[in-house]
PDB file of C-alpha atoms and ligand atoms in Angstrom:
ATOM      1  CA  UNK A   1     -54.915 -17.607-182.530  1.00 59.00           C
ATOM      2  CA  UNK A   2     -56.787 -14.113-183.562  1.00 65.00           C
ATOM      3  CA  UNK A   3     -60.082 -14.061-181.770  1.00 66.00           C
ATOM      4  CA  UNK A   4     -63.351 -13.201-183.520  1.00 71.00           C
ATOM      5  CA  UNK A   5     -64.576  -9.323-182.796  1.00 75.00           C
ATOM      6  CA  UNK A   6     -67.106  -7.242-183.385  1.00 73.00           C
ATOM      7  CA  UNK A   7     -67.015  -4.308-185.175  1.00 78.00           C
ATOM      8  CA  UNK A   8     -69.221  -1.099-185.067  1.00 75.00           C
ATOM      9  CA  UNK A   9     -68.355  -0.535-188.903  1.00 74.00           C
ATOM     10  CA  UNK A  10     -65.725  -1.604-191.242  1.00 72.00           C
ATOM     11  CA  UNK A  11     -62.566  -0.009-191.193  1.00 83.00           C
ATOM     12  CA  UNK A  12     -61.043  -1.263-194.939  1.00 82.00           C
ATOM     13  CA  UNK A  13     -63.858   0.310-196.608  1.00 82.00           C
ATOM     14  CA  UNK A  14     -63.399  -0.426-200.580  1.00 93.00           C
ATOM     15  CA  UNK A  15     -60.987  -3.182-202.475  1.00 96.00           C
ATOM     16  CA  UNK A  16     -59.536  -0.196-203.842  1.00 97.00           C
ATOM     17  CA  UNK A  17     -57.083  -2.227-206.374  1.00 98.00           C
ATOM     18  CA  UNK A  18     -55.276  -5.411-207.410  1.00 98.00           C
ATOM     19  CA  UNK A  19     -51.429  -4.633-208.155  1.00 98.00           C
ATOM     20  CA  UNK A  20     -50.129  -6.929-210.956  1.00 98.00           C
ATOM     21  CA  UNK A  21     -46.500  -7.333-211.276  1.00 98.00           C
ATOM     22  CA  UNK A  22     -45.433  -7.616-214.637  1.00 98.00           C
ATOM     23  CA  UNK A  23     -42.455  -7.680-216.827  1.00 98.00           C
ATOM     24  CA  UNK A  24     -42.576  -5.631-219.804  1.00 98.00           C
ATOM     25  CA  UNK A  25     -45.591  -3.041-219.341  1.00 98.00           C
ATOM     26  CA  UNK A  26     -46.316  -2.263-222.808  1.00 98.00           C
ATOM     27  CA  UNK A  27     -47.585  -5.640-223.286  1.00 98.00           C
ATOM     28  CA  UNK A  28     -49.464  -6.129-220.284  1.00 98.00           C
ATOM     29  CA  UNK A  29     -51.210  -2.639-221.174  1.00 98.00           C
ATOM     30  CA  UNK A  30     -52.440  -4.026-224.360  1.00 98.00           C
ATOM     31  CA  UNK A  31     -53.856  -7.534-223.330  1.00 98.00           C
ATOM     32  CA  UNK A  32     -55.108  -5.526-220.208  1.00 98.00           C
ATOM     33  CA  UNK A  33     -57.214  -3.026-222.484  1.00 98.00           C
ATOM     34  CA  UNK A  34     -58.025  -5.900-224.616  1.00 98.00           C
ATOM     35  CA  UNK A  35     -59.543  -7.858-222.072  1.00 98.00           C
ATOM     36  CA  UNK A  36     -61.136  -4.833-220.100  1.00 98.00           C
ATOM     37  CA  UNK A  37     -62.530  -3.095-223.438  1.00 97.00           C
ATOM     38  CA  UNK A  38     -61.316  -0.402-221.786  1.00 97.00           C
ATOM     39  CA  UNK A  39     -58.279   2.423-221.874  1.00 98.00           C
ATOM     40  CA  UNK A  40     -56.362   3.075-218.795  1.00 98.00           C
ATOM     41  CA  UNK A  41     -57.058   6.262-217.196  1.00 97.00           C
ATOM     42  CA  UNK A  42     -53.695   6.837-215.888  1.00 97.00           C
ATOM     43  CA  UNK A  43     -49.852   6.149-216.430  1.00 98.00           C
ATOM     44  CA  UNK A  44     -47.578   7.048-213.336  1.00 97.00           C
ATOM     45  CA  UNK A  45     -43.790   6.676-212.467  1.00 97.00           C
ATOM     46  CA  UNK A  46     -43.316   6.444-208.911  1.00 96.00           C
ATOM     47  CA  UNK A  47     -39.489   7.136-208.194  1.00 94.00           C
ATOM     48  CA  UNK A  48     -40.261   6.400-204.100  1.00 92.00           C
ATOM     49  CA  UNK A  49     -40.887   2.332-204.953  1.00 95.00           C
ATOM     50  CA  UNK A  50     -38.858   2.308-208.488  1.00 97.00           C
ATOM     51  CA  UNK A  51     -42.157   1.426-210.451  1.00 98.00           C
ATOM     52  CA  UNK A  52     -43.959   2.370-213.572  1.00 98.00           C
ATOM     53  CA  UNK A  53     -47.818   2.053-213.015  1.00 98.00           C
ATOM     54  CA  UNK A  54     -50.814   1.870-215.426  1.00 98.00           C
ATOM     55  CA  UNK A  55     -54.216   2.242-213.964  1.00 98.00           C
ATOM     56  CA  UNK A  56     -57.210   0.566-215.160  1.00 98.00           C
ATOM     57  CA  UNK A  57     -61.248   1.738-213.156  1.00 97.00           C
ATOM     58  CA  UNK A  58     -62.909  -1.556-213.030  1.00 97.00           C
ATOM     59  CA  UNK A  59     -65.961  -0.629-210.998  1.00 95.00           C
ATOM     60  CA  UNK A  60     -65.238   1.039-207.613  1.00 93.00           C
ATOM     61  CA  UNK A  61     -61.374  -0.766-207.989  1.00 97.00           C
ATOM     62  CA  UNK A  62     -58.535  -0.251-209.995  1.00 98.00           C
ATOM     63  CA  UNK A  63     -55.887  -2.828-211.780  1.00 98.00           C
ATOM     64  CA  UNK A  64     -52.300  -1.281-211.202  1.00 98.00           C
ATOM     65  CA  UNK A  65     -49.766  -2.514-213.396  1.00 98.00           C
ATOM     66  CA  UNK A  66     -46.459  -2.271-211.631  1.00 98.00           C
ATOM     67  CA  UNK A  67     -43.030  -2.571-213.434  1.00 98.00           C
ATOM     68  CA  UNK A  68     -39.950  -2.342-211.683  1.00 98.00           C
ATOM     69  CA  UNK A  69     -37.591   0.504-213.350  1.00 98.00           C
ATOM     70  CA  UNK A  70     -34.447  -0.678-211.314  1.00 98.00           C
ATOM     71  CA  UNK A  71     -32.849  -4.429-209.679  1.00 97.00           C
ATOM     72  CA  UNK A  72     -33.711  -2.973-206.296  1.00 96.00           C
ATOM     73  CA  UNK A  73     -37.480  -2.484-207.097  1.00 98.00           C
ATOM     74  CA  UNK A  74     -39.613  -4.885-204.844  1.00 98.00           C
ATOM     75  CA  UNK A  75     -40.896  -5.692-208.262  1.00 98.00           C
ATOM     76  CA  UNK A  76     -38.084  -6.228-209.799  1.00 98.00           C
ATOM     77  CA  UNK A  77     -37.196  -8.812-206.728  1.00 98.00           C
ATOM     78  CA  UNK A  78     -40.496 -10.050-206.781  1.00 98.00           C
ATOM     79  CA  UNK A  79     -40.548 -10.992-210.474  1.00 98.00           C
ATOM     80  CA  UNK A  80     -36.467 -12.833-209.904  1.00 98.00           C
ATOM     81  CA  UNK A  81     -38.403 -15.480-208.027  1.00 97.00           C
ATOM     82  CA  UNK A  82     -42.161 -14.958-208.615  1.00 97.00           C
ATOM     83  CA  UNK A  83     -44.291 -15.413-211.792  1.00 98.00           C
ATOM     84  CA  UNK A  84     -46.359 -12.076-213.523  1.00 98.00           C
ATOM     85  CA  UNK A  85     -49.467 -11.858-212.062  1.00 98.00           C
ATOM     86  CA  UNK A  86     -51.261 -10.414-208.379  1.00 98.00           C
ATOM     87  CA  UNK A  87     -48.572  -9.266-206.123  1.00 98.00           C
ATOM     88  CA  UNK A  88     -50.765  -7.113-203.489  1.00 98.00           C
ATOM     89  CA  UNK A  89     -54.196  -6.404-202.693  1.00 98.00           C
ATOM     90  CA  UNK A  90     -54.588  -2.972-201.328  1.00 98.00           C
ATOM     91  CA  UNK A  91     -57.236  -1.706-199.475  1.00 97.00           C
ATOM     92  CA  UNK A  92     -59.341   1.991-198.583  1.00 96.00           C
ATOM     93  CA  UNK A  93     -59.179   3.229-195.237  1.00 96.00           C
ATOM     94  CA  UNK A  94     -60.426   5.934-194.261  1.00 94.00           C
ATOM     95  CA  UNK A  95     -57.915   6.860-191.425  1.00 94.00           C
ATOM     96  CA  UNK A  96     -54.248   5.352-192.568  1.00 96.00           C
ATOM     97  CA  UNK A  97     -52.674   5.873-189.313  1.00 96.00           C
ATOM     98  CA  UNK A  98     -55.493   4.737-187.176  1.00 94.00           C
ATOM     99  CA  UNK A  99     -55.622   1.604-189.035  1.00 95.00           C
ATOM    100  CA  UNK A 100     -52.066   1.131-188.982  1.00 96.00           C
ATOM    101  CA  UNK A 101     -52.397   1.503-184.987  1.00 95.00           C
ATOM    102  CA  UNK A 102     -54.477  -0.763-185.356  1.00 94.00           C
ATOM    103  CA  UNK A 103     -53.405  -3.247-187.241  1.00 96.00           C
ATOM    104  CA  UNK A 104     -50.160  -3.597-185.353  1.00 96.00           C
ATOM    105  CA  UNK A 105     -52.051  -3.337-182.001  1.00 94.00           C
ATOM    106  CA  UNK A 106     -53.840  -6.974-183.516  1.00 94.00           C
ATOM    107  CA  UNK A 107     -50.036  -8.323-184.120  1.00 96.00           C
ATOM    108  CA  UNK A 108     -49.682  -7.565-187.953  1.00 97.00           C
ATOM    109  CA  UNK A 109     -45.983  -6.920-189.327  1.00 98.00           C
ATOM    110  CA  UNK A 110     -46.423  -3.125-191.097  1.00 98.00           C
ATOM    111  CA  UNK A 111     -43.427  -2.364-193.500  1.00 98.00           C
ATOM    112  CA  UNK A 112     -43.767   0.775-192.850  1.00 95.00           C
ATOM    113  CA  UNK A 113     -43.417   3.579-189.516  1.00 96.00           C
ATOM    114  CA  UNK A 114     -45.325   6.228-191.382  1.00 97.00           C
ATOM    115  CA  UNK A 115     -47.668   6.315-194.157  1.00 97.00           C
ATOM    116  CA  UNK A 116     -46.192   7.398-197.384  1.00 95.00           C
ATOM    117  CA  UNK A 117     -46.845   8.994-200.800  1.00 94.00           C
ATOM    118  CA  UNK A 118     -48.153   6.208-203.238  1.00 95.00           C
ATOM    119  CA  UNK A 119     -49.391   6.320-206.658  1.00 94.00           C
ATOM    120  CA  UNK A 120     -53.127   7.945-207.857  1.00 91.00           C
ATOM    121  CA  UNK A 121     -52.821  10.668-204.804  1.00 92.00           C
ATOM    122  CA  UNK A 122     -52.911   7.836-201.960  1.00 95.00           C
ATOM    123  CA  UNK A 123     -50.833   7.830-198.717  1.00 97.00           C
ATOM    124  CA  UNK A 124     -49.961   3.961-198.468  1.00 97.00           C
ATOM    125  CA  UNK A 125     -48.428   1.695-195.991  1.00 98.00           C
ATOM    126  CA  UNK A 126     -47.560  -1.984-196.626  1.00 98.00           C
ATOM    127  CA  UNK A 127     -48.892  -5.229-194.035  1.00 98.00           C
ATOM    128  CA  UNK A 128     -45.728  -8.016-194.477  1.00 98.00           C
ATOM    129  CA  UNK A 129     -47.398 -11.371-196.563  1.00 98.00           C
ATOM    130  CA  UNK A 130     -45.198 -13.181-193.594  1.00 97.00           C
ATOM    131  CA  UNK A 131     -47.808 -11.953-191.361  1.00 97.00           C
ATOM    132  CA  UNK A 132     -51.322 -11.732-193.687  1.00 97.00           C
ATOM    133  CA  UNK A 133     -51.902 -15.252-194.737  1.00 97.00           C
ATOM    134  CA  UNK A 134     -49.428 -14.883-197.619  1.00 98.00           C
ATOM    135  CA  UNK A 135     -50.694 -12.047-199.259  1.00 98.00           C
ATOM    136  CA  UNK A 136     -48.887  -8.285-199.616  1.00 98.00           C
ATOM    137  CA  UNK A 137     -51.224  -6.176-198.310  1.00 98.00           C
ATOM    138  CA  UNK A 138     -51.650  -2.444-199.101  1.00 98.00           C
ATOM    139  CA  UNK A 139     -53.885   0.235-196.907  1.00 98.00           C
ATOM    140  CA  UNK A 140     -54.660   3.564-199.132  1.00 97.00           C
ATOM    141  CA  UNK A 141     -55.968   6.842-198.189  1.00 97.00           C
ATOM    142  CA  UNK A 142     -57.101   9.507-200.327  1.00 94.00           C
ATOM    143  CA  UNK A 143     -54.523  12.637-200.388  1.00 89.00           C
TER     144      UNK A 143
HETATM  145  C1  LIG B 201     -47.019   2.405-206.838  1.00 51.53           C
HETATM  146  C2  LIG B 201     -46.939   2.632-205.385  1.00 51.53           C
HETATM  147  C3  LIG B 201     -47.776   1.704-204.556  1.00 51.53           C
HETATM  148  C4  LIG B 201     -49.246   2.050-204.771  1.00 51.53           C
HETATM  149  O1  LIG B 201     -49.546   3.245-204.584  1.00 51.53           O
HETATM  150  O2  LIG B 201     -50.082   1.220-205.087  1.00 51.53           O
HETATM  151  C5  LIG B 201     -47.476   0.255-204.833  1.00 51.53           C
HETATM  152  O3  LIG B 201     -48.270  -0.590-205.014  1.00 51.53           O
HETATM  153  S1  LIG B 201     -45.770  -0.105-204.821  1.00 51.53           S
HETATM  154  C6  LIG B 201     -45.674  -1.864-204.991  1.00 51.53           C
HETATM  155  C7  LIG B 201     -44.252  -2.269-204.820  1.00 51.53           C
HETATM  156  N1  LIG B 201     -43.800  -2.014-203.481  1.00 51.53           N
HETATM  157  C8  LIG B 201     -43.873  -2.917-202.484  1.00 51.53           C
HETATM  158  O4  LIG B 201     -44.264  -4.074-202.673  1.00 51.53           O
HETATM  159  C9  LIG B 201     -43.419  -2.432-201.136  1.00 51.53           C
HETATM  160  C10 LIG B 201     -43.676  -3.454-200.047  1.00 51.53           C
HETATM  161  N2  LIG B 201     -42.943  -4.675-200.305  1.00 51.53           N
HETATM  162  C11 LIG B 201     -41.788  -4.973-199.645  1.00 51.53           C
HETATM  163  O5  LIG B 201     -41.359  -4.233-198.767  1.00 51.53           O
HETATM  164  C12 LIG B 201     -41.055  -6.232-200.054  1.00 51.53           C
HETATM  165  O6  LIG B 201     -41.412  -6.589-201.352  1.00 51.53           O
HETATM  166  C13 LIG B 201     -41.367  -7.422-199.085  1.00 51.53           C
HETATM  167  C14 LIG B 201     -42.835  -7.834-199.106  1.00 51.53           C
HETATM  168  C15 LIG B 201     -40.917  -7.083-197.652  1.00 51.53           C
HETATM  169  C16 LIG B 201     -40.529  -8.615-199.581  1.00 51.53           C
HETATM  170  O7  LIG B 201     -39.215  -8.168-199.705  1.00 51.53           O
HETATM  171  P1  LIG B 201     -37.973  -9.101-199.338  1.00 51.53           P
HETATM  172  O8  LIG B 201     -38.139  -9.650-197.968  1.00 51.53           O
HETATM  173  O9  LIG B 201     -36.718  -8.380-199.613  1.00 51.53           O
HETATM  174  O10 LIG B 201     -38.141 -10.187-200.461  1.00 51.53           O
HETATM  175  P2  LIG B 201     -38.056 -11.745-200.385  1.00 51.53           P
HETATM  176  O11 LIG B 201     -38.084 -12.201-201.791  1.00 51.53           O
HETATM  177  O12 LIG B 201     -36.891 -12.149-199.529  1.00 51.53           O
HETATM  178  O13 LIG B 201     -39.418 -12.185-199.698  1.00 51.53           O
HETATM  179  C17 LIG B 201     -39.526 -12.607-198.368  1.00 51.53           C
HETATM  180  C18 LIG B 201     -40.709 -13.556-198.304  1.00 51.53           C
HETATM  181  O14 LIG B 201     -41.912 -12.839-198.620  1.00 51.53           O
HETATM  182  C19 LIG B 201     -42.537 -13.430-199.775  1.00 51.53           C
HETATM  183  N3  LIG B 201     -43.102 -12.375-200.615  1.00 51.53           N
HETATM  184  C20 LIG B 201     -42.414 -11.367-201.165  1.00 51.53           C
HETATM  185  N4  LIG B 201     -43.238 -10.584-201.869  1.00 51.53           N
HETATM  186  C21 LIG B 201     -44.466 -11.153-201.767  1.00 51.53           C
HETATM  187  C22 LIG B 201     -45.745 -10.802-202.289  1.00 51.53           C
HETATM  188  N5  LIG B 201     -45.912  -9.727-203.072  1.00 51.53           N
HETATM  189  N6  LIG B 201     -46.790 -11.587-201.988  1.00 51.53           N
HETATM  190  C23 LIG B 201     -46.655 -12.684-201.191  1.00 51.53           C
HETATM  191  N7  LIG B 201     -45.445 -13.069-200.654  1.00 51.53           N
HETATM  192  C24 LIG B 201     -44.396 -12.295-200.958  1.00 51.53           C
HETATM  193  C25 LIG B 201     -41.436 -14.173-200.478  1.00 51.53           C
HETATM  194  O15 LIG B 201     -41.950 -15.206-201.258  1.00 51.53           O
HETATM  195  C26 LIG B 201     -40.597 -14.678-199.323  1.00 51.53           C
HETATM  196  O16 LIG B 201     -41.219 -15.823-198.773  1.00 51.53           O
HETATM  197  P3  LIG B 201     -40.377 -17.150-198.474  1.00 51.53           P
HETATM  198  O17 LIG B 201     -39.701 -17.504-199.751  1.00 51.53           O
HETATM  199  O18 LIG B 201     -41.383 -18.143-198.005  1.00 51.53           O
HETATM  200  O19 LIG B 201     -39.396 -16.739-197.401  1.00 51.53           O
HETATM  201 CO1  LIG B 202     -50.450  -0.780-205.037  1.00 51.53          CO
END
């Protein structure tokens, strides 16, 4: 069992978006702006994780739309077994590979070694749901 500590400050410093699988992108773009009243502000392909990604600013987060563009996309998988909707919450830190030292110093499973090139200028690194209570979770750091 994790203890309780104290912190000096907080070290995932903004929910800095919601990534929502979804099947056909297009679609999910329009009820998205429909429901947001709002446009995206960005459209990215992101060859690294076989995803296309729309970007919606909802405050100080994002929505990321995430398609899988081939079977071996974790989206892709994800969607095989998994209906559309929230398939990570990702997080700002201010120091990726602190927090990833971290992280795996307080027993977390990271899916990755070494940060790496997301989308919207972010290095990224993923926590494994096995070991987060279920939930995919992303760290981001401003590029
Ligand atoms: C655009 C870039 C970037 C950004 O900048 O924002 C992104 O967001 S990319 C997003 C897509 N990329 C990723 O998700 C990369 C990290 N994910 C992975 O490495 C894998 O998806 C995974 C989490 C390791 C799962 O892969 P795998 O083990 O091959 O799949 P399984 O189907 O066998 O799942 C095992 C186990 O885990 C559960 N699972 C899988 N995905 C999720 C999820 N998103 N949320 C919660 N749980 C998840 C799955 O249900 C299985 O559980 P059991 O059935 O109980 O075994
Ligand atoms: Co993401």
């Amino acid at each position: 069992m994790r203890l309780p500590r104290i912190f000096d400050q907080p070290m995932l410093t903004n929910l800095e978006h919601l990534g929502l699988a979804v099947k056909n992108l297009e679609a999910a773009t329009a009820l998205y702006t429909a429901l947001l009243g709002q446009e995206p502000y960005k459209r990215e392909h992101v060859p690294s994780e076989a995803v296309d990604t729309v970007f919606f600013q909802v405050g100080g987060s994002k929505i990321e739309l995430l398609a899988g563009t081939s079977p071996e996309s974790a989206i892709t998988r994800y969607l095989e077994k998994k209906p559309e909707g929230i398939h990570h919450v990702a997080f700002e830190v201010d120091d990726i590979r602190a927090e990833m030292a971290r992280l795996r110093a307080e027993g977390f499973v990271l899916l990755n070694e070494e940060p790496k090139p997301g989308a919207d200028n972010k290095l990224v690194c993923f926590v494994h749901p096995k070991s987060a209570g279920g939930v995919l979770v992303e760290l981001c750091q401003s590029m």
